[in-house]
Amino acid sequence: MPQPERRYVITFGCPDRTGIVARISSFLADHGGWIVEAAYHTDPDTGWFFTRQEVRADSLPFGATELRARFTEIARELGGTTSWRITDTGERKRVVILVSKEGHCLYDLLGRVAAGELDADVAAVIGNHADLAGITRAHGIPFHHVPFPANDPQGKQAAFAQLRQLVDANRPHAVVLARFMQILPPELCADWIGKAINIHHSFLPSFVGARPYHQAHRRGVKLVGATCHYVTADLDAGPIIEQDVIRVDHGDAIGDMVRKGRDVEKAVLARGLRWHLEDRVLVHGNQTVIF
């Protein structure tokens, strides 16, 4: 199978004004840069401009490090000094997955990675239960069991410290909470900002707590859905990456609703992770632009 063309991906945001596209394009053209994909968006409410561009790596006379150094001046000139990034598709992305007992999201992600549908390496899977160790190791991926003791704040704090050490040792581009049933402490949310991705069902905030599908079934809901979002200290309220729904009706039992909910959770998480790994998600405040 031929190797995909190596590209540099530029994501950039700045206050909107005339001439932004021309300035970036002329900068790249002056160095022979061949733009193969470009997208733009302006948010009239915030007055902010966003762009994502892919450039053929072999069209430039220097590598990604030098491109970043030269683009720094462009970002400063346009007022976007903290809102840009340049990545190299030739560098493999690393993912760490956090799990508990439910395996449907993990099974789906491992299958997509094995099939080449997600272009990333799963560096490790970490679980607060050991239930999913077998399927993880069957894919040749290390599994780490970090138990979280109930009703023991100091023990939980120590568990999060171990979790952080294991995750950070792999220098991941994404930390995926694949039905990981522990709430990350604020300091971890801050350290993994823009990198930790979670999935939750669509019943929040209407049906909070245990057995949400049972609550929804009693109310006769007609849609089951899921939200993929970045993790913040505000529980399940971070910038949204992707959402989807599937219909249910009066003939669906609770088990049918759970099955359909799991199906949509898998699809939404996979799409959200793909867009994150491809640098298609630009975050501004609590909003996202998806290119």
PDB file of C-alpha atoms in Angstrom:
ATOM      1  CA  MET A   1       0.000   0.000   0.000  1.00  0.00           C
ATOM      2  CA  PRO A   2       1.487   3.407  -0.978  1.00  0.00           C
ATOM      3  CA  GLN A   3       2.299   5.776   1.849  1.00  0.00           C
ATOM      4  CA  PRO A   4       0.007   8.817   2.152  1.00  0.00           C
ATOM      5  CA  GLU A   5       1.442  12.124   1.038  1.00  0.00           C
ATOM      6  CA  ARG A   6       3.207  13.907   3.886  1.00  0.00           C
ATOM      7  CA  ARG A   7       1.666  17.255   4.729  1.00  0.00           C
ATOM      8  CA  TYR A   8       2.001  20.103   7.195  1.00  0.00           C
ATOM      9  CA  VAL A   9      -1.295  21.144   8.764  1.00  0.00           C
ATOM     10  CA  ILE A  10      -1.660  24.787   9.782  1.00  0.00           C
ATOM     11  CA  THR A  11      -4.507  25.761  12.111  1.00  0.00           C
ATOM     12  CA  PHE A  12      -4.801  29.423  12.930  1.00  0.00           C
ATOM     13  CA  GLY A  13      -7.164  31.918  14.542  1.00  0.00           C
ATOM     14  CA  CYS A  14      -7.000  35.691  14.961  1.00  0.00           C
ATOM     15  CA  PRO A  15      -9.206  38.786  15.089  1.00  0.00           C
ATOM     16  CA  ASP A  16     -10.954  39.144  11.742  1.00  0.00           C
ATOM     17  CA  ARG A  17      -9.735  41.783   9.271  1.00  0.00           C
ATOM     18  CA  THR A  18      -9.107  42.141   5.570  1.00  0.00           C
ATOM     19  CA  GLY A  19      -6.058  40.512   4.005  1.00  0.00           C
ATOM     20  CA  ILE A  20      -5.592  37.517   6.328  1.00  0.00           C
ATOM     21  CA  VAL A  21      -6.002  34.876   3.616  1.00  0.00           C
ATOM     22  CA  ALA A  22      -3.780  36.810   1.229  1.00  0.00           C
ATOM     23  CA  ARG A  23      -1.049  37.221   3.857  1.00  0.00           C
ATOM     24  CA  ILE A  24      -0.921  33.521   4.738  1.00  0.00           C
ATOM     25  CA  SER A  25      -1.159  32.418   1.107  1.00  0.00           C
ATOM     26  CA  SER A  26       1.602  34.766  -0.029  1.00  0.00           C
ATOM     27  CA  PHE A  27       3.828  33.628   2.854  1.00  0.00           C
ATOM     28  CA  LEU A  28       3.460  30.013   1.750  1.00  0.00           C
ATOM     29  CA  ALA A  29       3.791  30.835  -1.956  1.00  0.00           C
ATOM     30  CA  ASP A  30       6.988  32.806  -1.348  1.00  0.00           C
ATOM     31  CA  HIS A  31       8.554  29.563  -0.063  1.00  0.00           C
ATOM     32  CA  GLY A  32       7.037  27.356  -2.771  1.00  0.00           C
ATOM     33  CA  GLY A  33       4.328  25.969  -0.492  1.00  0.00           C
ATOM     34  CA  TRP A  34       1.700  23.914  -2.337  1.00  0.00           C
ATOM     35  CA  ILE A  35      -1.670  24.233  -0.572  1.00  0.00           C
ATOM     36  CA  VAL A  36      -3.751  21.083  -1.112  1.00  0.00           C
ATOM     37  CA  GLU A  37      -6.620  21.799   1.315  1.00  0.00           C
ATOM     38  CA  ALA A  38      -7.871  25.056   2.810  1.00  0.00           C
ATOM     39  CA  ALA A  39     -10.908  26.068   4.854  1.00  0.00           C
ATOM     40  CA  TYR A  40     -11.956  29.375   6.394  1.00  0.00           C
ATOM     41  CA  HIS A  41     -14.594  30.652   8.787  1.00  0.00           C
ATOM     42  CA  THR A  42     -15.417  33.968  10.423  1.00  0.00           C
ATOM     43  CA  ASP A  43     -17.590  34.147  13.533  1.00  0.00           C
ATOM     44  CA  PRO A  44     -19.557  37.414  13.370  1.00  0.00           C
ATOM     45  CA  ASP A  45     -20.470  37.218  17.062  1.00  0.00           C
ATOM     46  CA  THR A  46     -16.863  37.171  18.299  1.00  0.00           C
ATOM     47  CA  GLY A  47     -15.192  38.812  15.308  1.00  0.00           C
ATOM     48  CA  TRP A  48     -12.731  35.932  15.115  1.00  0.00           C
ATOM     49  CA  PHE A  49     -11.257  34.381  11.972  1.00  0.00           C
ATOM     50  CA  PHE A  50     -10.356  30.676  11.686  1.00  0.00           C
ATOM     51  CA  THR A  51      -8.481  28.694   9.063  1.00  0.00           C
ATOM     52  CA  ARG A  52      -7.060  25.224   8.529  1.00  0.00           C
ATOM     53  CA  GLN A  53      -4.649  24.584   5.658  1.00  0.00           C
ATOM     54  CA  GLU A  54      -2.692  21.561   4.476  1.00  0.00           C
ATOM     55  CA  VAL A  55       0.569  22.064   2.588  1.00  0.00           C
ATOM     56  CA  ARG A  56       2.586  19.424   0.764  1.00  0.00           C
ATOM     57  CA  ALA A  57       5.701  18.860   2.853  1.00  0.00           C
ATOM     58  CA  ASP A  58       7.877  18.189  -0.199  1.00  0.00           C
ATOM     59  CA  SER A  59       6.976  21.579  -1.687  1.00  0.00           C
ATOM     60  CA  LEU A  60       8.830  23.514   1.027  1.00  0.00           C
ATOM     61  CA  PRO A  61      12.621  23.832   1.272  1.00  0.00           C
ATOM     62  CA  PHE A  62      12.561  23.277   5.045  1.00  0.00           C
ATOM     63  CA  GLY A  63      10.858  21.086   7.652  1.00  0.00           C
ATOM     64  CA  ALA A  64       8.098  21.607  10.163  1.00  0.00           C
ATOM     65  CA  THR A  65      10.354  23.106  12.823  1.00  0.00           C
ATOM     66  CA  GLU A  66      11.566  25.846  10.497  1.00  0.00           C
ATOM     67  CA  LEU A  67       8.029  26.410   9.190  1.00  0.00           C
ATOM     68  CA  ARG A  68       6.847  27.015  12.759  1.00  0.00           C
ATOM     69  CA  ALA A  69       9.686  29.426  13.395  1.00  0.00           C
ATOM     70  CA  ARG A  70       8.925  31.429  10.239  1.00  0.00           C
ATOM     71  CA  PHE A  71       5.162  31.386  10.787  1.00  0.00           C
ATOM     72  CA  THR A  72       5.608  32.891  14.262  1.00  0.00           C
ATOM     73  CA  GLU A  73       6.135  36.318  12.689  1.00  0.00           C
ATOM     74  CA  ILE A  74       2.977  35.951  10.576  1.00  0.00           C
ATOM     75  CA  ALA A  75       0.956  35.008  13.649  1.00  0.00           C
ATOM     76  CA  ARG A  76       2.340  37.996  15.558  1.00  0.00           C
ATOM     77  CA  GLU A  77       1.557  40.334  12.669  1.00  0.00           C
ATOM     78  CA  LEU A  78      -2.053  39.118  12.451  1.00  0.00           C
ATOM     79  CA  GLY A  79      -2.679  39.100  16.214  1.00  0.00           C
ATOM     80  CA  GLY A  80      -3.028  35.342  16.625  1.00  0.00           C
ATOM     81  CA  THR A  81       0.097  34.617  18.638  1.00  0.00           C
ATOM     82  CA  THR A  82      -1.572  32.034  20.921  1.00  0.00           C
ATOM     83  CA  SER A  83      -4.111  30.588  18.492  1.00  0.00           C
ATOM     84  CA  TRP A  84      -2.127  28.591  15.979  1.00  0.00           C
ATOM     85  CA  ARG A  85      -0.451  25.229  15.536  1.00  0.00           C
ATOM     86  CA  ILE A  86       1.511  23.448  12.803  1.00  0.00           C
ATOM     87  CA  THR A  87       1.595  19.646  12.791  1.00  0.00           C
ATOM     88  CA  ASP A  88       3.352  17.125  10.588  1.00  0.00           C
ATOM     89  CA  THR A  89       1.298  14.210   9.253  1.00  0.00           C
ATOM     90  CA  GLY A  90       4.535  12.240   9.005  1.00  0.00           C
ATOM     91  CA  GLU A  91       4.638  12.042  12.802  1.00  0.00           C
ATOM     92  CA  ARG A  92       2.394   9.317  14.219  1.00  0.00           C
ATOM     93  CA  LYS A  93      -0.213  10.455  16.740  1.00  0.00           C
ATOM     94  CA  ARG A  94      -0.411   8.617  20.084  1.00  0.00           C
ATOM     95  CA  VAL A  95      -3.593   7.888  22.011  1.00  0.00           C
ATOM     96  CA  VAL A  96      -4.149   6.694  25.574  1.00  0.00           C
ATOM     97  CA  ILE A  97      -7.602   5.276  26.340  1.00  0.00           C
ATOM     98  CA  LEU A  98      -9.178   5.294  29.808  1.00  0.00           C
ATOM     99  CA  VAL A  99     -11.871   2.695  30.550  1.00  0.00           C
ATOM    100  CA  SER A 100     -13.964   1.177  33.317  1.00  0.00           C
ATOM    101  CA  LYS A 101     -16.175  -1.876  32.670  1.00  0.00           C
ATOM    102  CA  GLU A 102     -18.251  -1.022  29.587  1.00  0.00           C
ATOM    103  CA  GLY A 103     -16.293  -2.043  26.520  1.00  0.00           C
ATOM    104  CA  HIS A 104     -18.303  -0.990  23.483  1.00  0.00           C
ATOM    105  CA  CYS A 105     -16.330   2.209  22.815  1.00  0.00           C
ATOM    106  CA  LEU A 106     -12.983   0.510  23.416  1.00  0.00           C
ATOM    107  CA  TYR A 107     -13.839  -2.435  21.120  1.00  0.00           C
ATOM    108  CA  ASP A 108     -14.825   0.001  18.375  1.00  0.00           C
ATOM    109  CA  LEU A 109     -11.711   2.159  18.652  1.00  0.00           C
ATOM    110  CA  LEU A 110      -9.343  -0.817  18.759  1.00  0.00           C
ATOM    111  CA  GLY A 111     -11.034  -2.282  15.700  1.00  0.00           C
ATOM    112  CA  ARG A 112     -10.756   0.978  13.773  1.00  0.00           C
ATOM    113  CA  VAL A 113      -7.086   1.352  14.652  1.00  0.00           C
ATOM    114  CA  ALA A 114      -6.363  -2.269  13.663  1.00  0.00           C
ATOM    115  CA  ALA A 115      -8.158  -1.735  10.347  1.00  0.00           C
ATOM    116  CA  GLY A 116      -6.244   1.467   9.635  1.00  0.00           C
ATOM    117  CA  GLU A 117      -9.375   3.622   9.840  1.00  0.00           C
ATOM    118  CA  LEU A 118      -7.883   5.667  12.671  1.00  0.00           C
ATOM    119  CA  ASP A 119      -4.341   6.680  11.806  1.00  0.00           C
ATOM    120  CA  ALA A 120      -2.866   6.592  15.307  1.00  0.00           C
ATOM    121  CA  ASP A 121      -1.089   4.323  17.756  1.00  0.00           C
ATOM    122  CA  VAL A 122      -2.869   3.326  20.960  1.00  0.00           C
ATOM    123  CA  ALA A 123       0.029   3.598  23.387  1.00  0.00           C
ATOM    124  CA  ALA A 124      -1.847   2.183  26.380  1.00  0.00           C
ATOM    125  CA  VAL A 125      -5.248   1.438  27.855  1.00  0.00           C
ATOM    126  CA  ILE A 126      -5.742   2.227  31.529  1.00  0.00           C
ATOM    127  CA  GLY A 127      -8.715   0.926  33.507  1.00  0.00           C
ATOM    128  CA  ASN A 128      -9.992   1.419  37.025  1.00  0.00           C
ATOM    129  CA  HIS A 129     -11.300  -2.148  36.627  1.00  0.00           C
ATOM    130  CA  ALA A 130      -9.477  -5.042  34.958  1.00  0.00           C
ATOM    131  CA  ASP A 131     -12.442  -6.258  32.892  1.00  0.00           C
ATOM    132  CA  LEU A 132     -11.057  -5.015  29.562  1.00  0.00           C
ATOM    133  CA  ALA A 133      -7.471  -6.188  30.003  1.00  0.00           C
ATOM    134  CA  GLY A 134      -7.937  -9.260  27.796  1.00  0.00           C
ATOM    135  CA  ILE A 135      -9.261  -7.515  24.694  1.00  0.00           C
ATOM    136  CA  THR A 136      -6.599  -4.809  25.047  1.00  0.00           C
ATOM    137  CA  ARG A 137      -3.708  -7.260  25.256  1.00  0.00           C
ATOM    138  CA  ALA A 138      -5.175  -9.292  22.393  1.00  0.00           C
ATOM    139  CA  HIS A 139      -4.479  -6.222  20.249  1.00  0.00           C
ATOM    140  CA  GLY A 140      -0.889  -6.121  21.506  1.00  0.00           C
ATOM    141  CA  ILE A 141      -1.463  -2.992  23.591  1.00  0.00           C
ATOM    142  CA  PRO A 142      -0.338  -2.594  27.226  1.00  0.00           C
ATOM    143  CA  PHE A 143      -3.125  -2.536  29.817  1.00  0.00           C
ATOM    144  CA  HIS A 144      -2.651  -0.915  33.217  1.00  0.00           C
ATOM    145  CA  HIS A 145      -5.059  -1.540  36.090  1.00  0.00           C
ATOM    146  CA  VAL A 146      -5.341   1.412  38.477  1.00  0.00           C
ATOM    147  CA  PRO A 147      -8.009   0.669  41.114  1.00  0.00           C
ATOM    148  CA  PHE A 148      -9.929   3.591  42.599  1.00  0.00           C
ATOM    149  CA  PRO A 149     -10.988   2.813  46.170  1.00  0.00           C
ATOM    150  CA  ALA A 150     -14.508   3.871  47.106  1.00  0.00           C
ATOM    151  CA  ASN A 151     -15.066   6.271  50.004  1.00  0.00           C
ATOM    152  CA  ASP A 152     -11.335   6.887  50.346  1.00  0.00           C
ATOM    153  CA  PRO A 153     -10.383  10.418  49.197  1.00  0.00           C
ATOM    154  CA  GLN A 154      -6.666   9.904  49.833  1.00  0.00           C
ATOM    155  CA  GLY A 155      -6.689   6.575  48.015  1.00  0.00           C
ATOM    156  CA  LYS A 156      -8.485   8.162  45.045  1.00  0.00           C
ATOM    157  CA  GLN A 157      -5.992  11.013  44.990  1.00  0.00           C
ATOM    158  CA  ALA A 158      -3.136   8.499  44.878  1.00  0.00           C
ATOM    159  CA  ALA A 159      -4.900   6.623  42.069  1.00  0.00           C
ATOM    160  CA  PHE A 160      -5.207   9.793  40.000  1.00  0.00           C
ATOM    161  CA  ALA A 161      -1.512  10.509  40.595  1.00  0.00           C
ATOM    162  CA  GLN A 162      -0.653   7.045  39.243  1.00  0.00           C
ATOM    163  CA  LEU A 163      -3.040   7.556  36.328  1.00  0.00           C
ATOM    164  CA  ARG A 164      -1.410  10.865  35.462  1.00  0.00           C
ATOM    165  CA  GLN A 165       2.057   9.305  35.550  1.00  0.00           C
ATOM    166  CA  LEU A 166       1.047   6.471  33.229  1.00  0.00           C
ATOM    167  CA  VAL A 167      -0.696   8.782  30.775  1.00  0.00           C
ATOM    168  CA  ASP A 168       1.973  11.468  30.659  1.00  0.00           C
ATOM    169  CA  ALA A 169       4.745   8.908  30.198  1.00  0.00           C
ATOM    170  CA  ASN A 170       3.268   8.163  26.752  1.00  0.00           C
ATOM    171  CA  ARG A 171       3.118  11.835  25.687  1.00  0.00           C
ATOM    172  CA  PRO A 172      -0.277  11.307  24.029  1.00  0.00           C
ATOM    173  CA  HIS A 173      -1.918  13.608  21.524  1.00  0.00           C
ATOM    174  CA  ALA A 174      -5.298  12.462  22.852  1.00  0.00           C
ATOM    175  CA  VAL A 175      -6.544  11.024  26.132  1.00  0.00           C
ATOM    176  CA  VAL A 176      -9.850   9.308  25.420  1.00  0.00           C
ATOM    177  CA  LEU A 177     -12.336   8.662  28.217  1.00  0.00           C
ATOM    178  CA  ALA A 178     -14.085   5.678  26.638  1.00  0.00           C
ATOM    179  CA  ARG A 179     -16.843   5.302  29.264  1.00  0.00           C
ATOM    180  CA  PHE A 180     -14.324   5.916  32.036  1.00  0.00           C
ATOM    181  CA  MET A 181     -16.529   6.280  35.097  1.00  0.00           C
ATOM    182  CA  GLN A 182     -14.315   8.557  37.170  1.00  0.00           C
ATOM    183  CA  ILE A 183     -14.453  12.355  37.261  1.00  0.00           C
ATOM    184  CA  LEU A 184     -11.083  13.895  36.481  1.00  0.00           C
ATOM    185  CA  PRO A 185      -9.908  16.368  39.145  1.00  0.00           C
ATOM    186  CA  PRO A 186      -9.610  20.027  38.066  1.00  0.00           C
ATOM    187  CA  GLU A 187      -5.810  19.943  37.935  1.00  0.00           C
ATOM    188  CA  LEU A 188      -5.858  17.057  35.453  1.00  0.00           C
ATOM    189  CA  CYS A 189      -8.527  18.805  33.377  1.00  0.00           C
ATOM    190  CA  ALA A 190      -6.255  21.850  33.228  1.00  0.00           C
ATOM    191  CA  ASP A 191      -3.133  19.852  32.344  1.00  0.00           C
ATOM    192  CA  TRP A 192      -4.930  17.885  29.604  1.00  0.00           C
ATOM    193  CA  ILE A 193      -6.955  20.794  28.239  1.00  0.00           C
ATOM    194  CA  GLY A 194      -7.679  20.389  24.545  1.00  0.00           C
ATOM    195  CA  LYS A 195      -6.387  16.808  24.678  1.00  0.00           C
ATOM    196  CA  ALA A 196      -8.789  14.853  26.926  1.00  0.00           C
ATOM    197  CA  ILE A 197     -11.922  13.744  25.060  1.00  0.00           C
ATOM    198  CA  ASN A 198     -15.071  12.320  26.655  1.00  0.00           C
ATOM    199  CA  ILE A 199     -18.346  10.798  25.488  1.00  0.00           C
ATOM    200  CA  HIS A 200     -21.687  10.955  27.278  1.00  0.00           C
ATOM    201  CA  HIS A 201     -25.271  10.035  26.479  1.00  0.00           C
ATOM    202  CA  SER A 202     -27.800  12.644  25.422  1.00  0.00           C
ATOM    203  CA  PHE A 203     -30.021  12.357  28.498  1.00  0.00           C
ATOM    204  CA  LEU A 204     -28.069  14.976  30.430  1.00  0.00           C
ATOM    205  CA  PRO A 205     -29.227  17.166  32.061  1.00  0.00           C
ATOM    206  CA  SER A 206     -32.797  15.794  31.963  1.00  0.00           C
ATOM    207  CA  PHE A 207     -32.051  12.353  33.421  1.00  0.00           C
ATOM    208  CA  VAL A 208     -29.199  12.670  35.885  1.00  0.00           C
ATOM    209  CA  GLY A 209     -27.725   9.879  37.981  1.00  0.00           C
ATOM    210  CA  ALA A 210     -28.121   6.116  37.852  1.00  0.00           C
ATOM    211  CA  ARG A 211     -30.080   4.161  35.221  1.00  0.00           C
ATOM    212  CA  PRO A 212     -30.702   7.051  32.801  1.00  0.00           C
ATOM    213  CA  TYR A 213     -32.142   4.724  30.155  1.00  0.00           C
ATOM    214  CA  HIS A 214     -34.721   3.483  32.641  1.00  0.00           C
ATOM    215  CA  GLN A 215     -35.654   7.074  33.455  1.00  0.00           C
ATOM    216  CA  ALA A 216     -35.885   7.959  29.767  1.00  0.00           C
ATOM    217  CA  HIS A 217     -37.958   4.869  28.990  1.00  0.00           C
ATOM    218  CA  ARG A 218     -40.486   5.828  31.642  1.00  0.00           C
ATOM    219  CA  ARG A 219     -40.777   9.284  30.074  1.00  0.00           C
ATOM    220  CA  GLY A 220     -41.265   7.867  26.583  1.00  0.00           C
ATOM    221  CA  VAL A 221     -38.356   9.648  24.903  1.00  0.00           C
ATOM    222  CA  LYS A 222     -38.166   9.410  21.119  1.00  0.00           C
ATOM    223  CA  LEU A 223     -34.468  10.172  20.542  1.00  0.00           C
ATOM    224  CA  VAL A 224     -31.299   8.644  21.960  1.00  0.00           C
ATOM    225  CA  GLY A 225     -28.038  10.433  21.305  1.00  0.00           C
ATOM    226  CA  ALA A 226     -24.468  11.101  22.370  1.00  0.00           C
ATOM    227  CA  THR A 227     -22.076  14.021  22.718  1.00  0.00           C
ATOM    228  CA  CYS A 228     -18.306  13.936  22.250  1.00  0.00           C
ATOM    229  CA  HIS A 229     -16.563  16.862  23.908  1.00  0.00           C
ATOM    230  CA  TYR A 230     -13.319  18.075  25.395  1.00  0.00           C
ATOM    231  CA  VAL A 231     -12.972  17.561  29.128  1.00  0.00           C
ATOM    232  CA  THR A 232     -13.028  20.603  31.400  1.00  0.00           C
ATOM    233  CA  ALA A 233     -13.507  21.098  35.116  1.00  0.00           C
ATOM    234  CA  ASP A 234     -17.197  21.767  34.381  1.00  0.00           C
ATOM    235  CA  LEU A 235     -18.547  18.221  34.216  1.00  0.00           C
ATOM    236  CA  ASP A 236     -19.788  17.237  30.736  1.00  0.00           C
ATOM    237  CA  ALA A 237     -19.844  20.908  29.701  1.00  0.00           C
ATOM    238  CA  GLY A 238     -16.636  21.258  27.670  1.00  0.00           C
ATOM    239  CA  PRO A 239     -16.408  22.368  24.013  1.00  0.00           C
ATOM    240  CA  ILE A 240     -18.477  20.012  21.852  1.00  0.00           C
ATOM    241  CA  ILE A 241     -16.737  18.163  19.027  1.00  0.00           C
ATOM    242  CA  GLU A 242     -19.530  15.967  17.653  1.00  0.00           C
ATOM    243  CA  GLN A 243     -23.116  14.897  18.388  1.00  0.00           C
ATOM    244  CA  ASP A 244     -25.641  12.533  16.845  1.00  0.00           C
ATOM    245  CA  VAL A 245     -29.019  10.951  17.582  1.00  0.00           C
ATOM    246  CA  ILE A 246     -30.983   7.845  16.680  1.00  0.00           C
ATOM    247  CA  ARG A 247     -34.744   7.418  16.967  1.00  0.00           C
ATOM    248  CA  VAL A 248     -36.484   5.091  19.421  1.00  0.00           C
ATOM    249  CA  ASP A 249     -40.200   4.413  19.760  1.00  0.00           C
ATOM    250  CA  HIS A 250     -42.828   2.854  21.995  1.00  0.00           C
ATOM    251  CA  GLY A 251     -41.870  -0.636  20.870  1.00  0.00           C
ATOM    252  CA  ASP A 252     -38.305  -0.374  22.139  1.00  0.00           C
ATOM    253  CA  ALA A 253     -37.558  -2.013  25.455  1.00  0.00           C
ATOM    254  CA  ILE A 254     -34.903  -0.622  27.770  1.00  0.00           C
ATOM    255  CA  GLY A 255     -32.383  -3.087  26.349  1.00  0.00           C
ATOM    256  CA  ASP A 256     -33.105  -1.837  22.824  1.00  0.00           C
ATOM    257  CA  MET A 257     -32.554   1.750  23.922  1.00  0.00           C
ATOM    258  CA  VAL A 258     -29.263   0.844  25.588  1.00  0.00           C
ATOM    259  CA  ARG A 259     -28.088  -0.965  22.441  1.00  0.00           C
ATOM    260  CA  LYS A 260     -29.004   1.960  20.197  1.00  0.00           C
ATOM    261  CA  GLY A 261     -27.389   4.380  22.616  1.00  0.00           C
ATOM    262  CA  ARG A 262     -24.171   2.400  22.562  1.00  0.00           C
ATOM    263  CA  ASP A 263     -24.190   2.358  18.763  1.00  0.00           C
ATOM    264  CA  VAL A 264     -24.422   6.139  18.547  1.00  0.00           C
ATOM    265  CA  GLU A 265     -21.829   6.610  21.311  1.00  0.00           C
ATOM    266  CA  LYS A 266     -19.297   4.534  19.365  1.00  0.00           C
ATOM    267  CA  ALA A 267     -19.855   6.415  16.124  1.00  0.00           C
ATOM    268  CA  VAL A 268     -19.745   9.861  17.717  1.00  0.00           C
ATOM    269  CA  LEU A 269     -16.597   9.136  19.722  1.00  0.00           C
ATOM    270  CA  ALA A 270     -14.792   7.700  16.680  1.00  0.00           C
ATOM    271  CA  ARG A 271     -15.656  10.725  14.533  1.00  0.00           C
ATOM    272  CA  GLY A 272     -14.691  13.185  17.260  1.00  0.00           C
ATOM    273  CA  LEU A 273     -11.362  11.455  17.850  1.00  0.00           C
ATOM    274  CA  ARG A 274     -10.619  11.316  14.109  1.00  0.00           C
ATOM    275  CA  TRP A 275     -11.248  15.051  13.692  1.00  0.00           C
ATOM    276  CA  HIS A 276      -9.075  15.797  16.726  1.00  0.00           C
ATOM    277  CA  LEU A 277      -6.209  13.655  15.422  1.00  0.00           C
ATOM    278  CA  GLU A 278      -6.479  15.279  11.989  1.00  0.00           C
ATOM    279  CA  ASP A 279      -6.300  18.756  13.592  1.00  0.00           C
ATOM    280  CA  ARG A 280      -9.742  19.640  12.281  1.00  0.00           C
ATOM    281  CA  VAL A 281     -11.041  21.019  15.591  1.00  0.00           C
ATOM    282  CA  LEU A 282     -10.342  24.653  16.480  1.00  0.00           C
ATOM    283  CA  VAL A 283     -11.460  25.704  19.969  1.00  0.00           C
ATOM    284  CA  HIS A 284     -12.386  29.268  20.810  1.00  0.00           C
ATOM    285  CA  GLY A 285     -13.690  29.744  24.320  1.00  0.00           C
ATOM    286  CA  ASN A 286     -16.303  27.043  24.810  1.00  0.00           C
ATOM    287  CA  GLN A 287     -17.109  26.767  21.114  1.00  0.00           C
ATOM    288  CA  THR A 288     -15.546  24.747  18.336  1.00  0.00           C
ATOM    289  CA  VAL A 289     -15.030  25.159  14.614  1.00  0.00           C
ATOM    290  CA  ILE A 290     -14.759  21.833  12.785  1.00  0.00           C
ATOM    291  CA  PHE A 291     -13.053  21.915   9.380  1.00  0.00           C
TER     292      PHE A 291
END
